Short mmCIF file of C-alpha atoms in Angstrom, two decimals:
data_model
loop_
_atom_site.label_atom_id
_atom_site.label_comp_id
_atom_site.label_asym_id
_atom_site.label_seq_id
_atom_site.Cartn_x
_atom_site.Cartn_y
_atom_site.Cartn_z
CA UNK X 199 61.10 109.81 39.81
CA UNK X 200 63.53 108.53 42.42
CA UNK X 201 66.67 109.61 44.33
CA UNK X 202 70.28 108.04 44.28
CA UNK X 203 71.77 109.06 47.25
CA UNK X 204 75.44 109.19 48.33
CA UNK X 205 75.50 106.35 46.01
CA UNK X 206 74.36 103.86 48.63
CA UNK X 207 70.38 104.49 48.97
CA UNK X 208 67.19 104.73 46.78
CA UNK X 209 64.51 106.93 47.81
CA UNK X 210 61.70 107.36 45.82
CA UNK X 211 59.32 110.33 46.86
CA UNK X 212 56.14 109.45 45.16
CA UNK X 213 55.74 106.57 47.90
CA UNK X 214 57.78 106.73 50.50
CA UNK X 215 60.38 103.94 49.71
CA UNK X 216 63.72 103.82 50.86
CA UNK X 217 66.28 101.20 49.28
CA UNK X 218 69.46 99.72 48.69
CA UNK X 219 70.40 100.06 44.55
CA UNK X 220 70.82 96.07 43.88
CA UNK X 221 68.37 95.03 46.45
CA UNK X 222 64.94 96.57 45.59
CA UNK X 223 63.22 93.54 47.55
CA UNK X 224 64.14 94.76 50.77
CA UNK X 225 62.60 98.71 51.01
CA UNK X 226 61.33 100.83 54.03
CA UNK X 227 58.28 102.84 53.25
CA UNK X 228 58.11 106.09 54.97
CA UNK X 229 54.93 107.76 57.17
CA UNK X 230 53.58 110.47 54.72
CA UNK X 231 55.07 112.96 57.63
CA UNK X 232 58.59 111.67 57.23
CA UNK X 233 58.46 111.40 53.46
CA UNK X 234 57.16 114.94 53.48
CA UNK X 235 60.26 116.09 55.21
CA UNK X 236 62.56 114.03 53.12
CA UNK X 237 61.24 114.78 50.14
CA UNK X 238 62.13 118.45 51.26
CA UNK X 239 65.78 117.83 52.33
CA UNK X 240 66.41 116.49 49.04
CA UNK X 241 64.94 118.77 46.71
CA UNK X 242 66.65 121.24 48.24
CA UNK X 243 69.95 119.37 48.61
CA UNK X 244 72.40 121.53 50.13
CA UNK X 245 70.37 124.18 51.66
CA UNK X 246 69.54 124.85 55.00
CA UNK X 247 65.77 124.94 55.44
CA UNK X 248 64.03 126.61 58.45
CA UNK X 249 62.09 125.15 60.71
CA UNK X 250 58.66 127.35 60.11
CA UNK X 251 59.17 126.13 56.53
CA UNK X 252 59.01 122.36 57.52
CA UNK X 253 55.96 123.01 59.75
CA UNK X 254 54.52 125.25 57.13
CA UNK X 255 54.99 123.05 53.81
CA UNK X 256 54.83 119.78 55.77
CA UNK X 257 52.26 120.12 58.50
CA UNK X 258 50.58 123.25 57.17
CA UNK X 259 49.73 122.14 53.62
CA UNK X 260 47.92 118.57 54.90
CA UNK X 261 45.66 120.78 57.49
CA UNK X 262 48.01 119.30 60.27
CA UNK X 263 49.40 120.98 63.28
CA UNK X 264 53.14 120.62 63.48
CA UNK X 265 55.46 121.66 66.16
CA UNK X 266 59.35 121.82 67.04
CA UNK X 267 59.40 118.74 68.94
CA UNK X 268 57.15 116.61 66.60
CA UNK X 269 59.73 117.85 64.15
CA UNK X 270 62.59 116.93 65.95
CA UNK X 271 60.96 113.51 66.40
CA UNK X 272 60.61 112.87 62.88
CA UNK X 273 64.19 114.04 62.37
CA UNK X 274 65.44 111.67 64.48
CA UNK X 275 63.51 108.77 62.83
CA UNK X 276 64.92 109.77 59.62
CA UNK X 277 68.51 109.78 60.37
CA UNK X 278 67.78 106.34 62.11
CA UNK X 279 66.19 104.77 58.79
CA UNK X 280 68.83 106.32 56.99
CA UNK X 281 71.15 104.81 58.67
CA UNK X 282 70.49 101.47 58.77
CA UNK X 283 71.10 102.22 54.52
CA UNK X 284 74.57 103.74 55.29
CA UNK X 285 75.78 103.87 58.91
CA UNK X 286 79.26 105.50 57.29
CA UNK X 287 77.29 108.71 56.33
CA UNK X 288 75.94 111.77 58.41
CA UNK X 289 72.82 112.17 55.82
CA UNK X 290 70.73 115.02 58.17
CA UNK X 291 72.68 117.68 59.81
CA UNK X 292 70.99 120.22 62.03
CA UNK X 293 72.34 124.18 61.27
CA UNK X 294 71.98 125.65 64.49
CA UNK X 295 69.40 128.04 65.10
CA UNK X 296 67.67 127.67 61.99
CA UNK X 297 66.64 124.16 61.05
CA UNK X 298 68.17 120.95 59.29
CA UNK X 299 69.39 120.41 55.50
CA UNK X 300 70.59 117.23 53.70
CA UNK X 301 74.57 116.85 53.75
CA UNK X 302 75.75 118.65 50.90
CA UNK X 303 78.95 116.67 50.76
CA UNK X 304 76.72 113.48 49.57
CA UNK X 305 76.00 113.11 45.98
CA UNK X 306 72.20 113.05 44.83
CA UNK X 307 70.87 111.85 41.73
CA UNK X 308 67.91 112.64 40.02
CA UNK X 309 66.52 109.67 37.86
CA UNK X 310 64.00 108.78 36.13
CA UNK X 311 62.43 105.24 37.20
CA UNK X 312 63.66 103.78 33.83
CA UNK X 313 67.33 104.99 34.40
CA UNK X 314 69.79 102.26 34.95
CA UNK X 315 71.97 103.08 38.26
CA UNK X 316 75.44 103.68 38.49
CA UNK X 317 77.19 100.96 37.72
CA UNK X 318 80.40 101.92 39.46
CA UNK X 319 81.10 100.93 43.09
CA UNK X 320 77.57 99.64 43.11
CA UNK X 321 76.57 96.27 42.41
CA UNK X 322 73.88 96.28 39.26
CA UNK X 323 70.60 95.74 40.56
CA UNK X 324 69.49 92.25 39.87
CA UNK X 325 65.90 92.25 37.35
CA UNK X 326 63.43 91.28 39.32
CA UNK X 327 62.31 87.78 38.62
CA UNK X 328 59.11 88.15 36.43
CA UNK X 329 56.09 86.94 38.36
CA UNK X 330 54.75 83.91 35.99
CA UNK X 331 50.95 84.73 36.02
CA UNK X 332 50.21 82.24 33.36
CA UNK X 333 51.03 79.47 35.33
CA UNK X 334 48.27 78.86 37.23
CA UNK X 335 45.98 79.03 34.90
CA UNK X 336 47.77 77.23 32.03
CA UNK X 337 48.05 74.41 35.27
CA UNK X 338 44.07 74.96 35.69
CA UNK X 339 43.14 74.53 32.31
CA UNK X 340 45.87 71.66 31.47
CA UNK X 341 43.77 70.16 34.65
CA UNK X 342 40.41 70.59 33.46
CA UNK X 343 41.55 69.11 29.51
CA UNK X 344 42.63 65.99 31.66
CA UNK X 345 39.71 65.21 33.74
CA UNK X 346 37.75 65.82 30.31
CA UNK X 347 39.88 63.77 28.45
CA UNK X 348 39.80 61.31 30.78
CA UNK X 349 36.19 60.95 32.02
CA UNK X 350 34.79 61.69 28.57
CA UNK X 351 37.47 59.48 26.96
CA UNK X 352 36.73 56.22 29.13
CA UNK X 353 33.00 56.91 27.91
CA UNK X 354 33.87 57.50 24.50
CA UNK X 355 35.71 54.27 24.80
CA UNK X 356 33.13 52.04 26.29
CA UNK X 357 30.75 53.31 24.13
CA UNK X 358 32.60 52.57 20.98
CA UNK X 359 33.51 48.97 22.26
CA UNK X 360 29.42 48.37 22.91
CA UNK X 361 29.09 48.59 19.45
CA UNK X 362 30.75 46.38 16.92
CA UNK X 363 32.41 46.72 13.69
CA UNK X 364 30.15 45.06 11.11
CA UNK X 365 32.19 44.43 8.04
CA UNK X 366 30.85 43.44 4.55
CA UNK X 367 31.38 40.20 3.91
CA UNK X 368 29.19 39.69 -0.04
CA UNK X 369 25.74 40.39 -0.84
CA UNK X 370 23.04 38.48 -1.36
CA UNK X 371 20.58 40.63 -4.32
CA UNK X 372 21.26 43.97 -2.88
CA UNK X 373 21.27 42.94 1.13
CA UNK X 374 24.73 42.76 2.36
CA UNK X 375 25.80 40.19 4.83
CA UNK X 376 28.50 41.48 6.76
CA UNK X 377 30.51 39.73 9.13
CA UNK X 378 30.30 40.54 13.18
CA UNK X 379 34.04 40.20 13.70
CA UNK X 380 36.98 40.23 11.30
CA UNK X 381 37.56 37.08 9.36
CA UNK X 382 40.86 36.36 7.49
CA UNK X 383 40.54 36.98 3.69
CA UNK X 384 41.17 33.02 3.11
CA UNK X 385 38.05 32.10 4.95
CA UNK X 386 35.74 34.18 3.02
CA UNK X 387 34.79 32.37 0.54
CA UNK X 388 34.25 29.05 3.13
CA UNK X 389 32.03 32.16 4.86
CA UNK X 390 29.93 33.89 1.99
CA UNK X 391 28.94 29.25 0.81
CA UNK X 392 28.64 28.75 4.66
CA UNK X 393 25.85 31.73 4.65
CA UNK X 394 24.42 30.63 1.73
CA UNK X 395 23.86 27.05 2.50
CA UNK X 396 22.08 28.54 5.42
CA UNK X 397 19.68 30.75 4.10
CA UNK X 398 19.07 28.06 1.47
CA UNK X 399 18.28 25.64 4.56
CA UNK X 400 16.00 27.71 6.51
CA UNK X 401 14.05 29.59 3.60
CA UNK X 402 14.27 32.95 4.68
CA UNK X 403 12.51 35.87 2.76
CA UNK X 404 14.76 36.87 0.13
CA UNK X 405 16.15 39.85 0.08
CA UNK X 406 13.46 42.47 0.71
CA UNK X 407 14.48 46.24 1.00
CA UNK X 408 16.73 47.89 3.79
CA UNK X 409 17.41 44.08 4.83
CA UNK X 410 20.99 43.45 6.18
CA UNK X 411 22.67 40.15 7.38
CA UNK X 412 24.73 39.29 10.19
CA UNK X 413 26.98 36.54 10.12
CA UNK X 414 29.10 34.90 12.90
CA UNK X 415 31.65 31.42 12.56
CA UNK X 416 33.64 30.35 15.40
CA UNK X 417 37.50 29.92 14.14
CA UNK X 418 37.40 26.38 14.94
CA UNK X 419 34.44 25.54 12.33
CA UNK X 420 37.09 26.60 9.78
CA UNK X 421 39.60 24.44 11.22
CA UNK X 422 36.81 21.34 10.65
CA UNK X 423 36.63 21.01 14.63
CA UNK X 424 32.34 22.36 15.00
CA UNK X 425 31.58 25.18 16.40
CA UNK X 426 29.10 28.12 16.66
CA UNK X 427 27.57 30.01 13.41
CA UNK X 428 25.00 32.71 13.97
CA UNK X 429 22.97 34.15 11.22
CA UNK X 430 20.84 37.19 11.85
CA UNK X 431 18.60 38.51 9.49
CA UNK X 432 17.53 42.42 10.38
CA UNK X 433 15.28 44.62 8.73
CA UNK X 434 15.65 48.30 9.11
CA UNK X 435 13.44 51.21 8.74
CA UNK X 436 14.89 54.49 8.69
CA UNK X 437 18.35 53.06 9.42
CA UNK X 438 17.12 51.17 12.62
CA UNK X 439 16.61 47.64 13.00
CA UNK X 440 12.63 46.82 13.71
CA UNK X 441 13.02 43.10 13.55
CA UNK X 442 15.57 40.46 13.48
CA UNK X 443 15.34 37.06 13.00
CA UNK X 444 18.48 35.00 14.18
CA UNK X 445 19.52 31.38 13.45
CA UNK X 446 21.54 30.13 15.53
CA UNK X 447 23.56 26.51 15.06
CA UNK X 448 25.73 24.87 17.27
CA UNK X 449 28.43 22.11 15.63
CA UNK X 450 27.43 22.99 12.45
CA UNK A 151 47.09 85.33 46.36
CA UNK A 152 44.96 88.17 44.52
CA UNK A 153 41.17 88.04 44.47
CA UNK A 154 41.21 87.65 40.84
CA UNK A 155 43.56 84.80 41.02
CA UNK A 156 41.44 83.29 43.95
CA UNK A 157 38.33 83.45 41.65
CA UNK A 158 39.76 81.74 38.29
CA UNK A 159 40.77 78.63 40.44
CA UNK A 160 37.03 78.65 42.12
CA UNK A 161 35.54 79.33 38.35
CA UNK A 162 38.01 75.66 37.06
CA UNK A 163 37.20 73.99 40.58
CA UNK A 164 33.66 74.68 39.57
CA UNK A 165 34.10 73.31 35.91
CA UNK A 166 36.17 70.81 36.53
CA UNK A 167 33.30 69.46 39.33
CA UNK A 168 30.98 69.89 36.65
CA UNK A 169 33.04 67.83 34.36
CA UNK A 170 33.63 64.76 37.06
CA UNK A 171 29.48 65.01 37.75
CA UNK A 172 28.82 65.09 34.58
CA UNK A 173 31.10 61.73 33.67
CA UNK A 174 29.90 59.92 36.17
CA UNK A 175 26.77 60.76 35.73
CA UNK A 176 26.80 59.10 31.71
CA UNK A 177 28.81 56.29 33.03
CA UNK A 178 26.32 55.43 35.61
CA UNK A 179 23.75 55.91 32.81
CA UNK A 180 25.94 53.85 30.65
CA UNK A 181 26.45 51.32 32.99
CA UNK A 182 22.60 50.52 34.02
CA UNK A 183 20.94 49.10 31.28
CA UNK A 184 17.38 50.30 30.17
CA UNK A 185 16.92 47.03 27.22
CA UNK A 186 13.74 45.91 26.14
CA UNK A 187 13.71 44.42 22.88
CA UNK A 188 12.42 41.59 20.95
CA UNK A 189 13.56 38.94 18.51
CA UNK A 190 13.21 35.38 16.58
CA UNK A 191 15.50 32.89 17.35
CA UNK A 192 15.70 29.39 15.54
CA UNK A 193 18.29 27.16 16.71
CA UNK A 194 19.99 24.17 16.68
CA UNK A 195 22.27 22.30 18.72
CA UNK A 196 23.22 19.01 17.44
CA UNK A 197 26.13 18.17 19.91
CA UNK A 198 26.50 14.48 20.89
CA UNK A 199 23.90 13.30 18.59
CA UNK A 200 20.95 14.83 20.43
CA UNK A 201 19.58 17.52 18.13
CA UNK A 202 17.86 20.01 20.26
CA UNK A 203 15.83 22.64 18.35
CA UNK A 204 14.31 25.81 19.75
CA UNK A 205 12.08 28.28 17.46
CA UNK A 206 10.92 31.06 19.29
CA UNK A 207 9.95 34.88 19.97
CA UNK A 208 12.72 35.90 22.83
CA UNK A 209 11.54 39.25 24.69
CA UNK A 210 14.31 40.36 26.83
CA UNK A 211 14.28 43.23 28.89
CA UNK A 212 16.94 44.31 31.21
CA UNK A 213 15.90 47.36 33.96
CA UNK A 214 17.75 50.18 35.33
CA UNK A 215 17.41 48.92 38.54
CA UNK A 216 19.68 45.35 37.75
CA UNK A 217 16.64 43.32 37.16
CA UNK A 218 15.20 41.38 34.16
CA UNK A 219 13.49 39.21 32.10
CA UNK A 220 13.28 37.27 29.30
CA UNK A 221 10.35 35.42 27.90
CA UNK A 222 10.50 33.03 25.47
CA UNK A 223 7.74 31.34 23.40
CA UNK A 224 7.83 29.06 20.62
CA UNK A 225 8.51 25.13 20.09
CA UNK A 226 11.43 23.31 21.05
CA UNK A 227 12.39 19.39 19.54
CA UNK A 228 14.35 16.87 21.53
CA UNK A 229 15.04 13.24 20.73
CA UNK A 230 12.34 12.93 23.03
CA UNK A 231 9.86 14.41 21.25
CA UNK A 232 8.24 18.32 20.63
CA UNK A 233 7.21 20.57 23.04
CA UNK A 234 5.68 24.02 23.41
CA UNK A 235 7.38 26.35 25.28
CA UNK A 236 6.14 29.48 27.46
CA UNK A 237 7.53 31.49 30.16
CA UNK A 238 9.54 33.50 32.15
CA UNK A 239 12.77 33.82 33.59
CA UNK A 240 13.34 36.60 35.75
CA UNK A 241 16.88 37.48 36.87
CA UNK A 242 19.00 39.65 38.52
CA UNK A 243 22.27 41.37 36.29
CA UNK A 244 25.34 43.32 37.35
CA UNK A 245 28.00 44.83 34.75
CA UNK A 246 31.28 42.74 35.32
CA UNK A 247 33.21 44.67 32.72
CA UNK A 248 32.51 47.21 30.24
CA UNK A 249 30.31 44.96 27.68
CA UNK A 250 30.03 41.69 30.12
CA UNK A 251 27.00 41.21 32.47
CA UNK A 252 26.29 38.50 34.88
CA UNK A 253 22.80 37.37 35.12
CA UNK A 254 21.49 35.10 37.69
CA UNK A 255 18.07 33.35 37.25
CA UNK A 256 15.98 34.37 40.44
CA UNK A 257 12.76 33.29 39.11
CA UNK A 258 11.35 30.93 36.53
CA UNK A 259 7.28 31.26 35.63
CA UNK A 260 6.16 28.92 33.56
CA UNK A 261 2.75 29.43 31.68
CA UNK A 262 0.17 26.97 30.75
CA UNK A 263 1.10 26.15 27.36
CA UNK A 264 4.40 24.85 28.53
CA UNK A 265 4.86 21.44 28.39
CA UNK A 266 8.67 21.11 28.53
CA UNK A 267 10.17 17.81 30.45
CA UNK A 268 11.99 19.74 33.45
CA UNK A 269 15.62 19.32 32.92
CA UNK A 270 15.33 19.92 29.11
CA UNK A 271 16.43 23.39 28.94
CA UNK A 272 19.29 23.27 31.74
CA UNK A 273 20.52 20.37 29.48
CA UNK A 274 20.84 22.13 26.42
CA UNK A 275 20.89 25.70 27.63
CA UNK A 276 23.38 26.18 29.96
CA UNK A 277 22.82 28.83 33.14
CA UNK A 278 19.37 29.42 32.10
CA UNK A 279 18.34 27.04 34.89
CA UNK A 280 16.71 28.55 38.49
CA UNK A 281 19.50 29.80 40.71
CA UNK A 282 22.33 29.70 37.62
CA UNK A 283 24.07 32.21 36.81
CA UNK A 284 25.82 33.02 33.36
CA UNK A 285 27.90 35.53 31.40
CA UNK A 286 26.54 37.59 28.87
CA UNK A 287 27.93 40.10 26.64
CA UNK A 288 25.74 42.82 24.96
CA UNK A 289 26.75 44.70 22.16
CA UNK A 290 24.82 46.69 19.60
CA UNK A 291 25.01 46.37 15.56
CA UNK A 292 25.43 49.30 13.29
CA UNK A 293 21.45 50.49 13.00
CA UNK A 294 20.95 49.40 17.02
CA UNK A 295 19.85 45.97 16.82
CA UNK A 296 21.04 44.44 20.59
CA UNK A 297 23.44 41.72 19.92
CA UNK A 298 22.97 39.13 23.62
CA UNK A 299 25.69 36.84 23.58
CA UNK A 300 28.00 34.98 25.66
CA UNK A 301 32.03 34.92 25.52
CA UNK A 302 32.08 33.03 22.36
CA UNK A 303 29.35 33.80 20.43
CA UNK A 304 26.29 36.10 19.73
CA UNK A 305 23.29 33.95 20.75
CA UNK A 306 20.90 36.20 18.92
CA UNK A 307 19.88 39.92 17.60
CA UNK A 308 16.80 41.44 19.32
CA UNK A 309 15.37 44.92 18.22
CA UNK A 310 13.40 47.50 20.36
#
């Protein structure tokens, strides 16, 4: 529930707050005395309201001790705030001999907190700019996919570059040779009667189970220059190799 | 700044601290080798007309600490005739690049059996000399067999 007054301030009982419509940022809270008294003068716009009743339903009611002066005080504190909302406008007048009442001459309007204000003469209140909440956590957990990706990809990376990409070359019986680094398709069959000649050469075990070849050939043996070839025989066990047996020749 | 808010960026400082400790923690672990392994090597080097032949049992083992050794025992065949060969090298290694190590031979203990000329093995075997250091990359076959090799070739497959 809140207050339009004379068109030109908020005020909003439940807590105190005083505003201009349009600029909700800038608000003066109230003491709980001088919101008491407000809250009085408006909901009895109009009326003149004794003094014994402030003390009584504004003092009396909170197990406080009021008094004229403290009264007067407040009064005087009020019309101050109020003014600083709308200098042009005498909000609080005193009626002599019995106590103060809101200017009935200024318009008051009762609204709910969802009602829109008057749009005429007033300036529409700007919507407040939404706080964004999920930034800083979208920003925290953007951050920690990062430093994740990051740390875990560089390992990811190193360890899939430790370990190479054997590719099958031919088979010997049912062991497959495969090759330790791509070779172009033209030089496989130069390859596959390069590993043969080999294995023929050095009398290796033939192919006994779970027994796998690797086979290496610099580029420039191809090109009839000499060079490097490395034959490694490996046997496994369980899909690890136990042993390995490597020949290697240099200008074959 | 709200408690609540306060406490979600100390909860993602927290993981994110776990995360970075954790990383380096497996890159240091992936960085310090822990190799020992075994293998046969046969080979032969006929460059300039000089076969040199070496058939051996290579045990190479690299420690966490950047130390290492390999020992090597078999029979090698110059021009100048056959020998037995038996010892160690001891070294000390440092990663250069992901899969690249540097070793440099600190220490070279020869056993009894070995009968090799001196010079024999710096002359076909580059950087395996005292004091020599040398390049070598280690890599690791599909069913973990350690491939030790230099820039341009494997030299030979060892299994633990």
């Amino acid at each position: 529930m809140k207050y339009l007054i004379a068109n030109a301030l908020i005020y909003r009982p439940e807590d105190g707050v005083l505003m201009q419509p349009g600029r909700e940022e800038e608000l003066v809270t109230l003491t709980a005395t001088a919101n008491a008294i407000l809250s009085l003068l408006v909901t009895r716009h109009g009326i003149a309201i004794e003094r014994e009743t402030f003390l009584s339903e504004v003092w009396d009611v909170r197990g406080l001790r009021g008094s004229n002066s403290s009264l007067n005080q407040y009064i005087s504190i009020l019309r101050k705030t109020l003014a600083v909302f709308a200098p042009e406008h005498q909000f609080i007048i005193t009626v002599p001999k019995i106590g103060f009442m809101l200017n009935p001459e200024l318009s008051v309007q009762r609204q709910s907190d969802d009602d829109d204000l008057p749009a005429v003469g007033l300036p529409k209140p700007r919507p407040k700019p939404k706080k964004k909440r999920w930034l800083w956590p979208a920003l925290l957990i953007l951050l920690t996919l990062i430093n994740f990706a990051f740390g875990m990809g560089k390992l990811l990376v190193d360890s899939a570059e430790s370990r190479v990409d054997a590719l099958p070359l031919t088979k010997i019986g049912q062991c497959p040779i495969y090759t330790l680094r791509p070779l172009p398709e033209a030089w496989h069959e130069e390859a596959i009667s390069m590993a043969h000649r080999i294995l023929q050469k050095v009398r290796l075990p033939s192919c006994q189970p779970n027994t796998v070849f690797y086979f290496f050939v610099q580029d420039s043996i191809f090109y009839g220059e000499g060079g490097r070839v490395v034959l490694t025989r490996c046997v496994r066990n369980a899909g690890k190799a136990v042993t390995c047996h490597t020949q290697y020749y240099y200008e074959w | 700044m709200s408690l609540t808010l306060r406490r979600t960026i100390l909860l993602f400082v927290a993981i994110n601290l776990v995360i970075l400790l954790t990383t380096l923690l497996l890159y240091r672990q992936q960085a310090y080798l822990n190799i020992d392994c075994q293998g046969n090597l046969t080979m032969e080097d006929k460059r300039g007309n000089n076969t040199f032949t070496l058939d051996s049992l290579v045990a190479v083992h690299f420690a966490p600490n950047g130390r290492g050794d390999f020992n090597l025992a078999g029979n090698v065949t110059t021009p100048q005739g056959q020998y037995a060969v038996s010892r160690q090298e001891s070294f000390k290694w440092r990663r250069v690049r992901n899969t690249m190590y540097e070793i440099e031979i600190v220490e070279v203990l020869r056993y009894g059996l070995d009968n090799v000329p001196p010079g024999t093995f710096e002359r076909y075997l580059l950087g395996i000399g005292l004091h020599q250091k040398r390049l070598v990359k280690i890599r690791y076959t599909p069913d973990n067999g350690i491939i030790i090799g230099n820039l341009y070739s494997p030299l030979f497959v060892c299994s633990k």
